[in-house]
PDB file of C-alpha atoms in Angstrom:
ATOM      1  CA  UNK A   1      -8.263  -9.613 -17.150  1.00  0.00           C
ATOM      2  CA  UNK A   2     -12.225 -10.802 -17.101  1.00  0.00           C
ATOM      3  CA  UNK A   3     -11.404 -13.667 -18.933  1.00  0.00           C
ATOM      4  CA  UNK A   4      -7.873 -14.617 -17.290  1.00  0.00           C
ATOM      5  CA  UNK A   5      -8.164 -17.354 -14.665  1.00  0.00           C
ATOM      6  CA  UNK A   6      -4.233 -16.614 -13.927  1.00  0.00           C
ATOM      7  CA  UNK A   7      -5.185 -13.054 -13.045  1.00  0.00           C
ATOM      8  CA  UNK A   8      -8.062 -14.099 -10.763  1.00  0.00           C
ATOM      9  CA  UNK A   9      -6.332 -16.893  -8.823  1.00  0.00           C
ATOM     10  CA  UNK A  10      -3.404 -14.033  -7.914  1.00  0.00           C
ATOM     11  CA  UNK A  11      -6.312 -11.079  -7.406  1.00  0.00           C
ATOM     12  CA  UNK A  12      -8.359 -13.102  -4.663  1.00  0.00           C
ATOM     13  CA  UNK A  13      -5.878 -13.699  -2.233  1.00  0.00           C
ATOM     14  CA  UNK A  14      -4.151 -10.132  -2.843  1.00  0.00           C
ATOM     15  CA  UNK A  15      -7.315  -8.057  -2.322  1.00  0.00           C
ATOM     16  CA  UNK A  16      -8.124  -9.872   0.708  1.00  0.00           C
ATOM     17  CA  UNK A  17      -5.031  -9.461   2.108  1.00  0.00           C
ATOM     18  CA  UNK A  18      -4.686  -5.768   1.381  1.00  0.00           C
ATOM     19  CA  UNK A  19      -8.485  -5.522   3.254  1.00  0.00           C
ATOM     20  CA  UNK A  20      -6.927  -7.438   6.086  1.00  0.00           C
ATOM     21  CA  UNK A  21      -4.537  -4.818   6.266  1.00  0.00           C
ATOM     22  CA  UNK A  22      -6.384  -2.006   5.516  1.00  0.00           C
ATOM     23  CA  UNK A  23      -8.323  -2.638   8.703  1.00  0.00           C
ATOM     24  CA  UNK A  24      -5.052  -1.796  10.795  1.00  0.00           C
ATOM     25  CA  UNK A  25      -3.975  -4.857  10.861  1.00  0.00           C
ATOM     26  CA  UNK A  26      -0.749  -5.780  10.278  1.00  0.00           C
ATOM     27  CA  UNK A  27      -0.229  -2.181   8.526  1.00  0.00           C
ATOM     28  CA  UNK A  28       2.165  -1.997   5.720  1.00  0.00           C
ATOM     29  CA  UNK A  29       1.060  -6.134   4.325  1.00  0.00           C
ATOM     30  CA  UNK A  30      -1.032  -4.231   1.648  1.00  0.00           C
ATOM     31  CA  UNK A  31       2.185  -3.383  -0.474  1.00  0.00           C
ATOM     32  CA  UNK A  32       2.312  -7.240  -1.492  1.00  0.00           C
ATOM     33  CA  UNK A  33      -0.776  -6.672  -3.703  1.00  0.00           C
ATOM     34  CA  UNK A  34       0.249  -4.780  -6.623  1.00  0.00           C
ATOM     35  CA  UNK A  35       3.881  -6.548  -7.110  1.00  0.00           C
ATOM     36  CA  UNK A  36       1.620  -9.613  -6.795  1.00  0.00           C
ATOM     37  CA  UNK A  37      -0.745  -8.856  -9.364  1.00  0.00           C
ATOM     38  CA  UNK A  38       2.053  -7.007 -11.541  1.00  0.00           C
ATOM     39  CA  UNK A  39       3.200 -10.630 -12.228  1.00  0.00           C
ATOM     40  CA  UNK A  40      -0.166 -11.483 -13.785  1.00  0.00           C
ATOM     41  CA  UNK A  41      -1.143  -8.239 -15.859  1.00  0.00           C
ATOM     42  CA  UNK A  42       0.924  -4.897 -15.943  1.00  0.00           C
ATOM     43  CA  UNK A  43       1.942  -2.675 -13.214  1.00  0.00           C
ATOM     44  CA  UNK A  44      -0.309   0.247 -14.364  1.00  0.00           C
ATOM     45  CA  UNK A  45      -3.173  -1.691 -15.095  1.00  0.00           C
ATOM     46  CA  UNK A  46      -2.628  -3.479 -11.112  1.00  0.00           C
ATOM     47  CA  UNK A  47      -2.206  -0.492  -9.918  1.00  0.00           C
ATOM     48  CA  UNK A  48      -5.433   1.107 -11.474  1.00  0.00           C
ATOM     49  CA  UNK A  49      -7.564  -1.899 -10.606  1.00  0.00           C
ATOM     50  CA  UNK A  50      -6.344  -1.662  -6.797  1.00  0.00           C
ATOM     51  CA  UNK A  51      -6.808   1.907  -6.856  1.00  0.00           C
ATOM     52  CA  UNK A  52     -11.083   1.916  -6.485  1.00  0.00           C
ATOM     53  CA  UNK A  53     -11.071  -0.459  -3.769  1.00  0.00           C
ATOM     54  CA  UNK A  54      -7.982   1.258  -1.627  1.00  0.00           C
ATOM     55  CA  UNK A  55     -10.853   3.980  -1.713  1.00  0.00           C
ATOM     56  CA  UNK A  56     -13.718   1.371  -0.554  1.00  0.00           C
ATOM     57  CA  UNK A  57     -11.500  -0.267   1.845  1.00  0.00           C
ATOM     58  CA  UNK A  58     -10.724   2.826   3.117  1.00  0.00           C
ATOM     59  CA  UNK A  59     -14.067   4.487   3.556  1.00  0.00           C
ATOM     60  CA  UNK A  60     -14.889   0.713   5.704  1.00  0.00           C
ATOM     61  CA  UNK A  61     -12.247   1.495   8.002  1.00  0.00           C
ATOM     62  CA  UNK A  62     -12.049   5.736   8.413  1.00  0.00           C
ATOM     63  CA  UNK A  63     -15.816   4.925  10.614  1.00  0.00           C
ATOM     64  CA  UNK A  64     -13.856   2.682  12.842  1.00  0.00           C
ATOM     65  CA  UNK A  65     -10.613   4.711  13.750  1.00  0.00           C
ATOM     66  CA  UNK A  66     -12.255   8.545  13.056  1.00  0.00           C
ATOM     67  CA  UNK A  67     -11.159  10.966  15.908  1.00  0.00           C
ATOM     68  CA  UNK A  68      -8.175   8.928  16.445  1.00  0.00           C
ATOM     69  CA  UNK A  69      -5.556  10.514  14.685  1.00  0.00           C
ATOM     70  CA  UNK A  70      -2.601  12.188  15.414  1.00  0.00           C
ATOM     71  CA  UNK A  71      -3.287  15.624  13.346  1.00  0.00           C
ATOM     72  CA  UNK A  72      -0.170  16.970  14.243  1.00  0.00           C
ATOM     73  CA  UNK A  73       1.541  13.700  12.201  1.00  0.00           C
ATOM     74  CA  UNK A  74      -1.012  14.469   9.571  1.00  0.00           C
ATOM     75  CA  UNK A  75      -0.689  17.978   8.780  1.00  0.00           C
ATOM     76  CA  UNK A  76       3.220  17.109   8.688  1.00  0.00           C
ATOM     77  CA  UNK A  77       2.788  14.366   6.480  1.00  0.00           C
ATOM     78  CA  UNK A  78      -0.169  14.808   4.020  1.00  0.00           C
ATOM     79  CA  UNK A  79       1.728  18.102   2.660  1.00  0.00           C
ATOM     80  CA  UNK A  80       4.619  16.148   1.912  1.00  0.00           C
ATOM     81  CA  UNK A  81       2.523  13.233   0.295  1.00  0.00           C
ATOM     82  CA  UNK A  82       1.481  15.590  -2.136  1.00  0.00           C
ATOM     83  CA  UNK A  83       4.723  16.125  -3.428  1.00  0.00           C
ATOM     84  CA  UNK A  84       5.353  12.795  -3.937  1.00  0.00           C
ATOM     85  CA  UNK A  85       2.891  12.094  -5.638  1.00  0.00           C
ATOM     86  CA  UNK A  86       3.155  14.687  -8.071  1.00  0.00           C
ATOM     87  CA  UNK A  87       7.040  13.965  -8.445  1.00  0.00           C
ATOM     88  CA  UNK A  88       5.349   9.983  -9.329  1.00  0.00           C
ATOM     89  CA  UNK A  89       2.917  11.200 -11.677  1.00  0.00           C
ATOM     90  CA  UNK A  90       5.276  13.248 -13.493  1.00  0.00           C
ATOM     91  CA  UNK A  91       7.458   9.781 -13.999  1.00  0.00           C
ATOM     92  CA  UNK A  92       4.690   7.403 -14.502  1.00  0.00           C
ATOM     93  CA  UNK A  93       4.098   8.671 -17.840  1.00  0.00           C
ATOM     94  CA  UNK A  94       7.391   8.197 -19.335  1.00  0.00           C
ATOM     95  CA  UNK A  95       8.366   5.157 -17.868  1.00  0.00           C
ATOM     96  CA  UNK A  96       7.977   1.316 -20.018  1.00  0.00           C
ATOM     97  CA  UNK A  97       6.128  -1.249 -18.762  1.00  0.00           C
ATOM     98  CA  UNK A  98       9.774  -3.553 -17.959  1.00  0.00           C
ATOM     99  CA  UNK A  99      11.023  -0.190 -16.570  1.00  0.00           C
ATOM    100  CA  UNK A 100       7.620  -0.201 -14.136  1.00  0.00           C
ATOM    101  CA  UNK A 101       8.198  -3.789 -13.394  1.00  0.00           C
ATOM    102  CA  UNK A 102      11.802  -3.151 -12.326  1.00  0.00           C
ATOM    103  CA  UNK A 103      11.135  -0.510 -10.060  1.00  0.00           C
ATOM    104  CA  UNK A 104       8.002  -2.028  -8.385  1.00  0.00           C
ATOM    105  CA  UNK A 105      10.242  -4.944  -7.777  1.00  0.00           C
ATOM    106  CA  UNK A 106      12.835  -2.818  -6.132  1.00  0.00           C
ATOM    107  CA  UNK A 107      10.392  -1.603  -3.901  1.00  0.00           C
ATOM    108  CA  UNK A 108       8.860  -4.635  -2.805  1.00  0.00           C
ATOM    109  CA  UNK A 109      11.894  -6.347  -2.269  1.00  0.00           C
ATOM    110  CA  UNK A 110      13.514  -3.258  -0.279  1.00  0.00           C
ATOM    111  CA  UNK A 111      10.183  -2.708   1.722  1.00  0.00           C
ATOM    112  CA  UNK A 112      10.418  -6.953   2.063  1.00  0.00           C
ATOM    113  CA  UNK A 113      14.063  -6.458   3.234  1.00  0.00           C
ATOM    114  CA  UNK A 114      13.310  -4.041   5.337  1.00  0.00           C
ATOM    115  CA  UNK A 115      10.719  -5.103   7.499  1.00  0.00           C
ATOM    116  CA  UNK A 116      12.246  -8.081   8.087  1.00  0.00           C
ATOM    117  CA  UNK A 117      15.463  -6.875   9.263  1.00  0.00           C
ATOM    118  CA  UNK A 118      15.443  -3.373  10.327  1.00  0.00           C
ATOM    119  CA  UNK A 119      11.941  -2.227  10.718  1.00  0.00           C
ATOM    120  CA  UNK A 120      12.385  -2.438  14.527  1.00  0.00           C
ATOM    121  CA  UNK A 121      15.429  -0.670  15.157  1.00  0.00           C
ATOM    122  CA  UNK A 122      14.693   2.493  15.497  1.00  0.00           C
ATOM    123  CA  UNK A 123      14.828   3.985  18.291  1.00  0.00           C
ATOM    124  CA  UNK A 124      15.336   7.461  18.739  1.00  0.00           C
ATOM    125  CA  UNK A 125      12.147  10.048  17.854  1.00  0.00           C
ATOM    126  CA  UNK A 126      12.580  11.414  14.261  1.00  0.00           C
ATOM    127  CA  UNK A 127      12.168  15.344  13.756  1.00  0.00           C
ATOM    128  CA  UNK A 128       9.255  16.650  11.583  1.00  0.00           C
ATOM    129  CA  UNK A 129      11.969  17.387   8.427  1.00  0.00           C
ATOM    130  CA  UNK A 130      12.148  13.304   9.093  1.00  0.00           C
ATOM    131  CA  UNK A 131       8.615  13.296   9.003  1.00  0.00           C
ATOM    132  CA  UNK A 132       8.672  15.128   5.842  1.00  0.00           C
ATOM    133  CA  UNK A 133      10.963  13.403   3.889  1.00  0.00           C
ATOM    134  CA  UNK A 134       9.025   9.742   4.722  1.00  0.00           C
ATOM    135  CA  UNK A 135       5.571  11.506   3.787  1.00  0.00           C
ATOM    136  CA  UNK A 136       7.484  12.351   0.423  1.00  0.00           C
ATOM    137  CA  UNK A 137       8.287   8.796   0.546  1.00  0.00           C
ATOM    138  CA  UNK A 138       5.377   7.308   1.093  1.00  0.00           C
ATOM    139  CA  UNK A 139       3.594   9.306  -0.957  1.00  0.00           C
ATOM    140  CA  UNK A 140       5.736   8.460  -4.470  1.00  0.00           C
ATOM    141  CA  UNK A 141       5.865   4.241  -3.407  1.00  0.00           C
ATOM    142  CA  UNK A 142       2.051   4.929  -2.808  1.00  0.00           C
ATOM    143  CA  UNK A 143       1.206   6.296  -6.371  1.00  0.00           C
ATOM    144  CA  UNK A 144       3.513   3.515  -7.938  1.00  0.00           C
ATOM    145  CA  UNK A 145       2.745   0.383  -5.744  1.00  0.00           C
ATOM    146  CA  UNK A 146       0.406   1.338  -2.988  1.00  0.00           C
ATOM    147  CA  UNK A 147       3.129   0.225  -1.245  1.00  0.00           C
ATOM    148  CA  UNK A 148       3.451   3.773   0.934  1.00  0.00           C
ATOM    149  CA  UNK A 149       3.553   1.508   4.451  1.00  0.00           C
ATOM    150  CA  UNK A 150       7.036   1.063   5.419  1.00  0.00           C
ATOM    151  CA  UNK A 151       8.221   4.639   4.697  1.00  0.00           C
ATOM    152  CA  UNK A 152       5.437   5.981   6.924  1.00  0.00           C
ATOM    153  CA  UNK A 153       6.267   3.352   9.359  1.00  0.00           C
ATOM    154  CA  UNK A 154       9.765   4.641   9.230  1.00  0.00           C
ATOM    155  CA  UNK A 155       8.402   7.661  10.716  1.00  0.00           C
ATOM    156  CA  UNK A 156       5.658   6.727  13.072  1.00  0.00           C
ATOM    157  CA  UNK A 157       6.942   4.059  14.610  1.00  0.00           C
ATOM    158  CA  UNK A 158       9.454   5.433  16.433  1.00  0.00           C
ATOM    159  CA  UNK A 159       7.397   8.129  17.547  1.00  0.00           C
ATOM    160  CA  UNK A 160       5.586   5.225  20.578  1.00  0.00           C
ATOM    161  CA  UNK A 161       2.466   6.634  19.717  1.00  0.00           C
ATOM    162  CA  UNK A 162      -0.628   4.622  21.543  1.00  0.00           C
ATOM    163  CA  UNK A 163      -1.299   2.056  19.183  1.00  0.00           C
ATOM    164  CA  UNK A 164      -5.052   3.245  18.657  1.00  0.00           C
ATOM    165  CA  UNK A 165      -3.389   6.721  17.842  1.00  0.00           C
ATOM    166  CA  UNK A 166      -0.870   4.971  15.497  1.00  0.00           C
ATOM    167  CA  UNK A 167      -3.696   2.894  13.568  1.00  0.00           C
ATOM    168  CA  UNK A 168      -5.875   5.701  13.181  1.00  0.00           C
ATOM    169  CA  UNK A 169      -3.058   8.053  11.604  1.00  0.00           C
ATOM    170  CA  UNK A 170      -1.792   5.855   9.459  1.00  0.00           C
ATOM    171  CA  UNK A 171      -5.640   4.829   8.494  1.00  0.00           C
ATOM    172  CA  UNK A 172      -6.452   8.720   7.700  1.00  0.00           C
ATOM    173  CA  UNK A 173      -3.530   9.645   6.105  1.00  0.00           C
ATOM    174  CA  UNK A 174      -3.864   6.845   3.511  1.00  0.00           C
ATOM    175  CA  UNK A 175      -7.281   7.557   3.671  1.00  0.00           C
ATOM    176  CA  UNK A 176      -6.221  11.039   1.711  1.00  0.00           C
ATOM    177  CA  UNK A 177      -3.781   9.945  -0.328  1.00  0.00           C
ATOM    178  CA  UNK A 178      -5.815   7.415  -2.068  1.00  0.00           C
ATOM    179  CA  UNK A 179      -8.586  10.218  -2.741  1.00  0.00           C
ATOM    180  CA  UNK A 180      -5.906  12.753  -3.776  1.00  0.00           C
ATOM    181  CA  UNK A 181      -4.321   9.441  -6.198  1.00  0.00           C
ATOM    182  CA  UNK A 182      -7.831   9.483  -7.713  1.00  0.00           C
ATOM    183  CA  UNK A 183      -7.070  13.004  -9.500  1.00  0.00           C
ATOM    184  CA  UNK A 184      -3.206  11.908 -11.420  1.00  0.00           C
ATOM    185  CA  UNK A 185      -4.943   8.145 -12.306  1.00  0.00           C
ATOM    186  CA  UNK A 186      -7.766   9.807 -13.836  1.00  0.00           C
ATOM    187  CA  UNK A 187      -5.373  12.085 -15.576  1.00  0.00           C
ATOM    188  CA  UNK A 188      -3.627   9.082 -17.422  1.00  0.00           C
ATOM    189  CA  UNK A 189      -6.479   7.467 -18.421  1.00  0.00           C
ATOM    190  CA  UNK A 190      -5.971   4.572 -15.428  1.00  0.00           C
ATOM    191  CA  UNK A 191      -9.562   5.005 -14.178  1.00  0.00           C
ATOM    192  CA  UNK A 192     -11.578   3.592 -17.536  1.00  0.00           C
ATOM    193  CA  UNK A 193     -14.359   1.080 -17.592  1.00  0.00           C
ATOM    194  CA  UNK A 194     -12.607  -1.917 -18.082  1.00  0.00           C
ATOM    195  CA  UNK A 195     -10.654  -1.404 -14.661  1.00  0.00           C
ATOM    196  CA  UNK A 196     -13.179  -0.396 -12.513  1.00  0.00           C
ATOM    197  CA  UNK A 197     -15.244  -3.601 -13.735  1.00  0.00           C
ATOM    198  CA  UNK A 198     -12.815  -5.551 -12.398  1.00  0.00           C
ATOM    199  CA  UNK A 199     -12.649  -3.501  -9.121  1.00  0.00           C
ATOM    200  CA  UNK A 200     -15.858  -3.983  -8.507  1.00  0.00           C
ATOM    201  CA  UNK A 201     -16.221  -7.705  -9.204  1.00  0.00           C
ATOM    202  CA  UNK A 202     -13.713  -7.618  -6.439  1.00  0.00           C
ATOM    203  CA  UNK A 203     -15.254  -5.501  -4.189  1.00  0.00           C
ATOM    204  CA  UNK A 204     -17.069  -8.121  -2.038  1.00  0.00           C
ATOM    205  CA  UNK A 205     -13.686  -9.503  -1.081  1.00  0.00           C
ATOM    206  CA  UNK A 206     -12.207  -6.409  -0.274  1.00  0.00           C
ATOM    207  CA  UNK A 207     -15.104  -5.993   2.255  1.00  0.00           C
ATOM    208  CA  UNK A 208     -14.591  -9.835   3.718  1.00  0.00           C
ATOM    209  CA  UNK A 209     -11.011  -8.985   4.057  1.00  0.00           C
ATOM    210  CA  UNK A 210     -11.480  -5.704   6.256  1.00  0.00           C
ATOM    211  CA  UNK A 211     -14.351  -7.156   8.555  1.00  0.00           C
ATOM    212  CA  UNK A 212     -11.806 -10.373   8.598  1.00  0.00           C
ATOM    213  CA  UNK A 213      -9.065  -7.763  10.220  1.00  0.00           C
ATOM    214  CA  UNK A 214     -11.211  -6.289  12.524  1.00  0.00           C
ATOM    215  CA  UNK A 215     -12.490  -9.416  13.989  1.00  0.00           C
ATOM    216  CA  UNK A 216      -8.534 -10.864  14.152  1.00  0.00           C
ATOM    217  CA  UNK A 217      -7.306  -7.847  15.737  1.00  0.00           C
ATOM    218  CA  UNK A 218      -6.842  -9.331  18.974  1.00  0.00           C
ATOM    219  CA  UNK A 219      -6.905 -13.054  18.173  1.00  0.00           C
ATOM    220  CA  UNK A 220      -3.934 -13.695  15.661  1.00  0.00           C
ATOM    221  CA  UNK A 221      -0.666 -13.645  15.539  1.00  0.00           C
ATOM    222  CA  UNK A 222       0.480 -10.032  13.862  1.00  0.00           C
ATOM    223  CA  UNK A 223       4.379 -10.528  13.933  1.00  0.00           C
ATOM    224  CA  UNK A 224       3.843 -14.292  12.004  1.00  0.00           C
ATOM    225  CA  UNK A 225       1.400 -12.958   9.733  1.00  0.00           C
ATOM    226  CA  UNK A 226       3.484  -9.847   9.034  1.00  0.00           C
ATOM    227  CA  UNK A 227       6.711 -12.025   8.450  1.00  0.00           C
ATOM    228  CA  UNK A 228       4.745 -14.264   6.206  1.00  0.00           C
ATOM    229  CA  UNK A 229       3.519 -11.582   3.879  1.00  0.00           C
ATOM    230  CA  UNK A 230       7.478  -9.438   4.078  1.00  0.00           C
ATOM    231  CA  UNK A 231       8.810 -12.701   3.018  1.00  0.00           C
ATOM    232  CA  UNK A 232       6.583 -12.999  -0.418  1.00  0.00           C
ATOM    233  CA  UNK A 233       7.691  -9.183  -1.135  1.00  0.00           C
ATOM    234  CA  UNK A 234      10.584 -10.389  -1.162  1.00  0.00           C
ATOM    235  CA  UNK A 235      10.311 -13.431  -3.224  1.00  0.00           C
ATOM    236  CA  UNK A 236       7.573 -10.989  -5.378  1.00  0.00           C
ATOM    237  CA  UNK A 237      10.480  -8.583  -5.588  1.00  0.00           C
ATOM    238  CA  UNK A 238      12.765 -10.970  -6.763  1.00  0.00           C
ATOM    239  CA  UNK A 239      10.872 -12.300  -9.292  1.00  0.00           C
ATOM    240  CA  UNK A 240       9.650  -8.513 -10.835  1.00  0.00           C
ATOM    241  CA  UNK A 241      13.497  -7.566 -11.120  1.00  0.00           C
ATOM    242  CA  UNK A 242      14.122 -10.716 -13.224  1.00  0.00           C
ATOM    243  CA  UNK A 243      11.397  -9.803 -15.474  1.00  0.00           C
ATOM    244  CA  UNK A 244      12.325  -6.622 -15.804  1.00  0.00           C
ATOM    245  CA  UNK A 245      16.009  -7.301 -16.393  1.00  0.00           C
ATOM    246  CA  UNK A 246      15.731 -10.412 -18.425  1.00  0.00           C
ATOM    247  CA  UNK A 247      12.307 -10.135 -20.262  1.00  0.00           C
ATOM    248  CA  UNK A 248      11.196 -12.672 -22.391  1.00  0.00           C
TER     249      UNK A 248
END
């Protein structure tokens, strides 16, 4: 990867995006970055790499949206999290790298699909077994893309919280799941030198791209930006599947 200008020239752009996100902004455009950099290097490795600055990002934003959560969304979501990410890590392990790419692509063009199209229809408040089932959710696309924003979405959402309430839950529960990720990556062997080199040559723009959200909050245009970045998962999906089911 240190030595791969292809790698870089896709890692930039992706990292800053997912910090743009990560600052509440446009939630859910941070699942672009590992399908993007799973079509320079492999899934697990883009997933590793992303892994240490998810953590960074996160501790930049937790000081700006602390105390306001939902913890009643929380304590019925984090619990269910878990489980998906245990269900993930159980997979991850006996899963091929074309088998990874396939699946990453079906989530990215899904989530793509998704957001596009039905992401606003919802209307009716979901029960907490709802609740539930997306934390599972999110919890299992989180461990495997860091792509755990639309299913949570799914949930909140409907729910009309205020919107600072909204951005703060989401913010803490991802927040949690990245730390608890931390333990299952370690565990396969993700979390080695080489990767967190990289993640920390990257750091800086991680940090440009959650000050960048902050500052944009209330001076760009979140629906264009968020149809911008849905439309490359899909187009990212797209491409992933046909690696996976036509590899070279």
């Amino acid at each position: 990867m240190l030595t791969d200008p292809i790698f870089w020239l896709v890692a930039i752009p992706a990292v800053l995006i997912t910090g743009i996100s990560k600052s509440g902004f446009a939630g859910g455009a941070g699942g672009l970055t590992v399908p993007l950099l799973a079509l320079a290097i492999s899934p697990a490795a883009a997933a590793a790499v992303m892994l240490p600055l998810l953590v960074y990002m996160d501790f930049l934003s937790v000081r700006s949206w602390w105390n306001k959560q939902s913890n009643q969304q929380l304590l019925i979501l984090l619990p269910a999290a878990i489980v998906g990410i245990v269900v993930a890590y159980w997979l991850f392990d006996k899963l091929n790298e074309q088998y990874l790419r396939g699946i990453l692509g079906g989530i990215s063009l899904v989530f793509g699909i998704y957001g596009l199209t039905l992401g606003e229809w919802s209307q009716r408040k979901p029960s907490a077994l709802i609740g539930r089932i997306c934390g599972t959710l999110a919890g299992f696309t989180s461990f495997v893309a860091h792509a755990g924003g639309p299913p949570l979405n799914a949930y909140l959402i409907p729910l009309r919280l205020a919107k600072t309430q909204y951005l703060g839950t989401a913010v803490m529960f991802f927040a949690v799941v990245n730390l608890v990720k931390l333990i299952p990556y370690s565990m396969l062997g993700q979390i080695n030198l080489g990767n967190l080199t990289v993640s920390a040559i990257l750091a800086p723009i991680a940090w440009i791209g959650v000050k960048l959200g902050l500052r944009i909050q209330d001076k760009f245009n979140e629906k264009q930006f968020k149809q911008i970045i849905l439309s490359l998962m899909i187009l990212v999906g797209l491409r992933l599947l046909w690696t996976a089911l036509m590899p070279s």
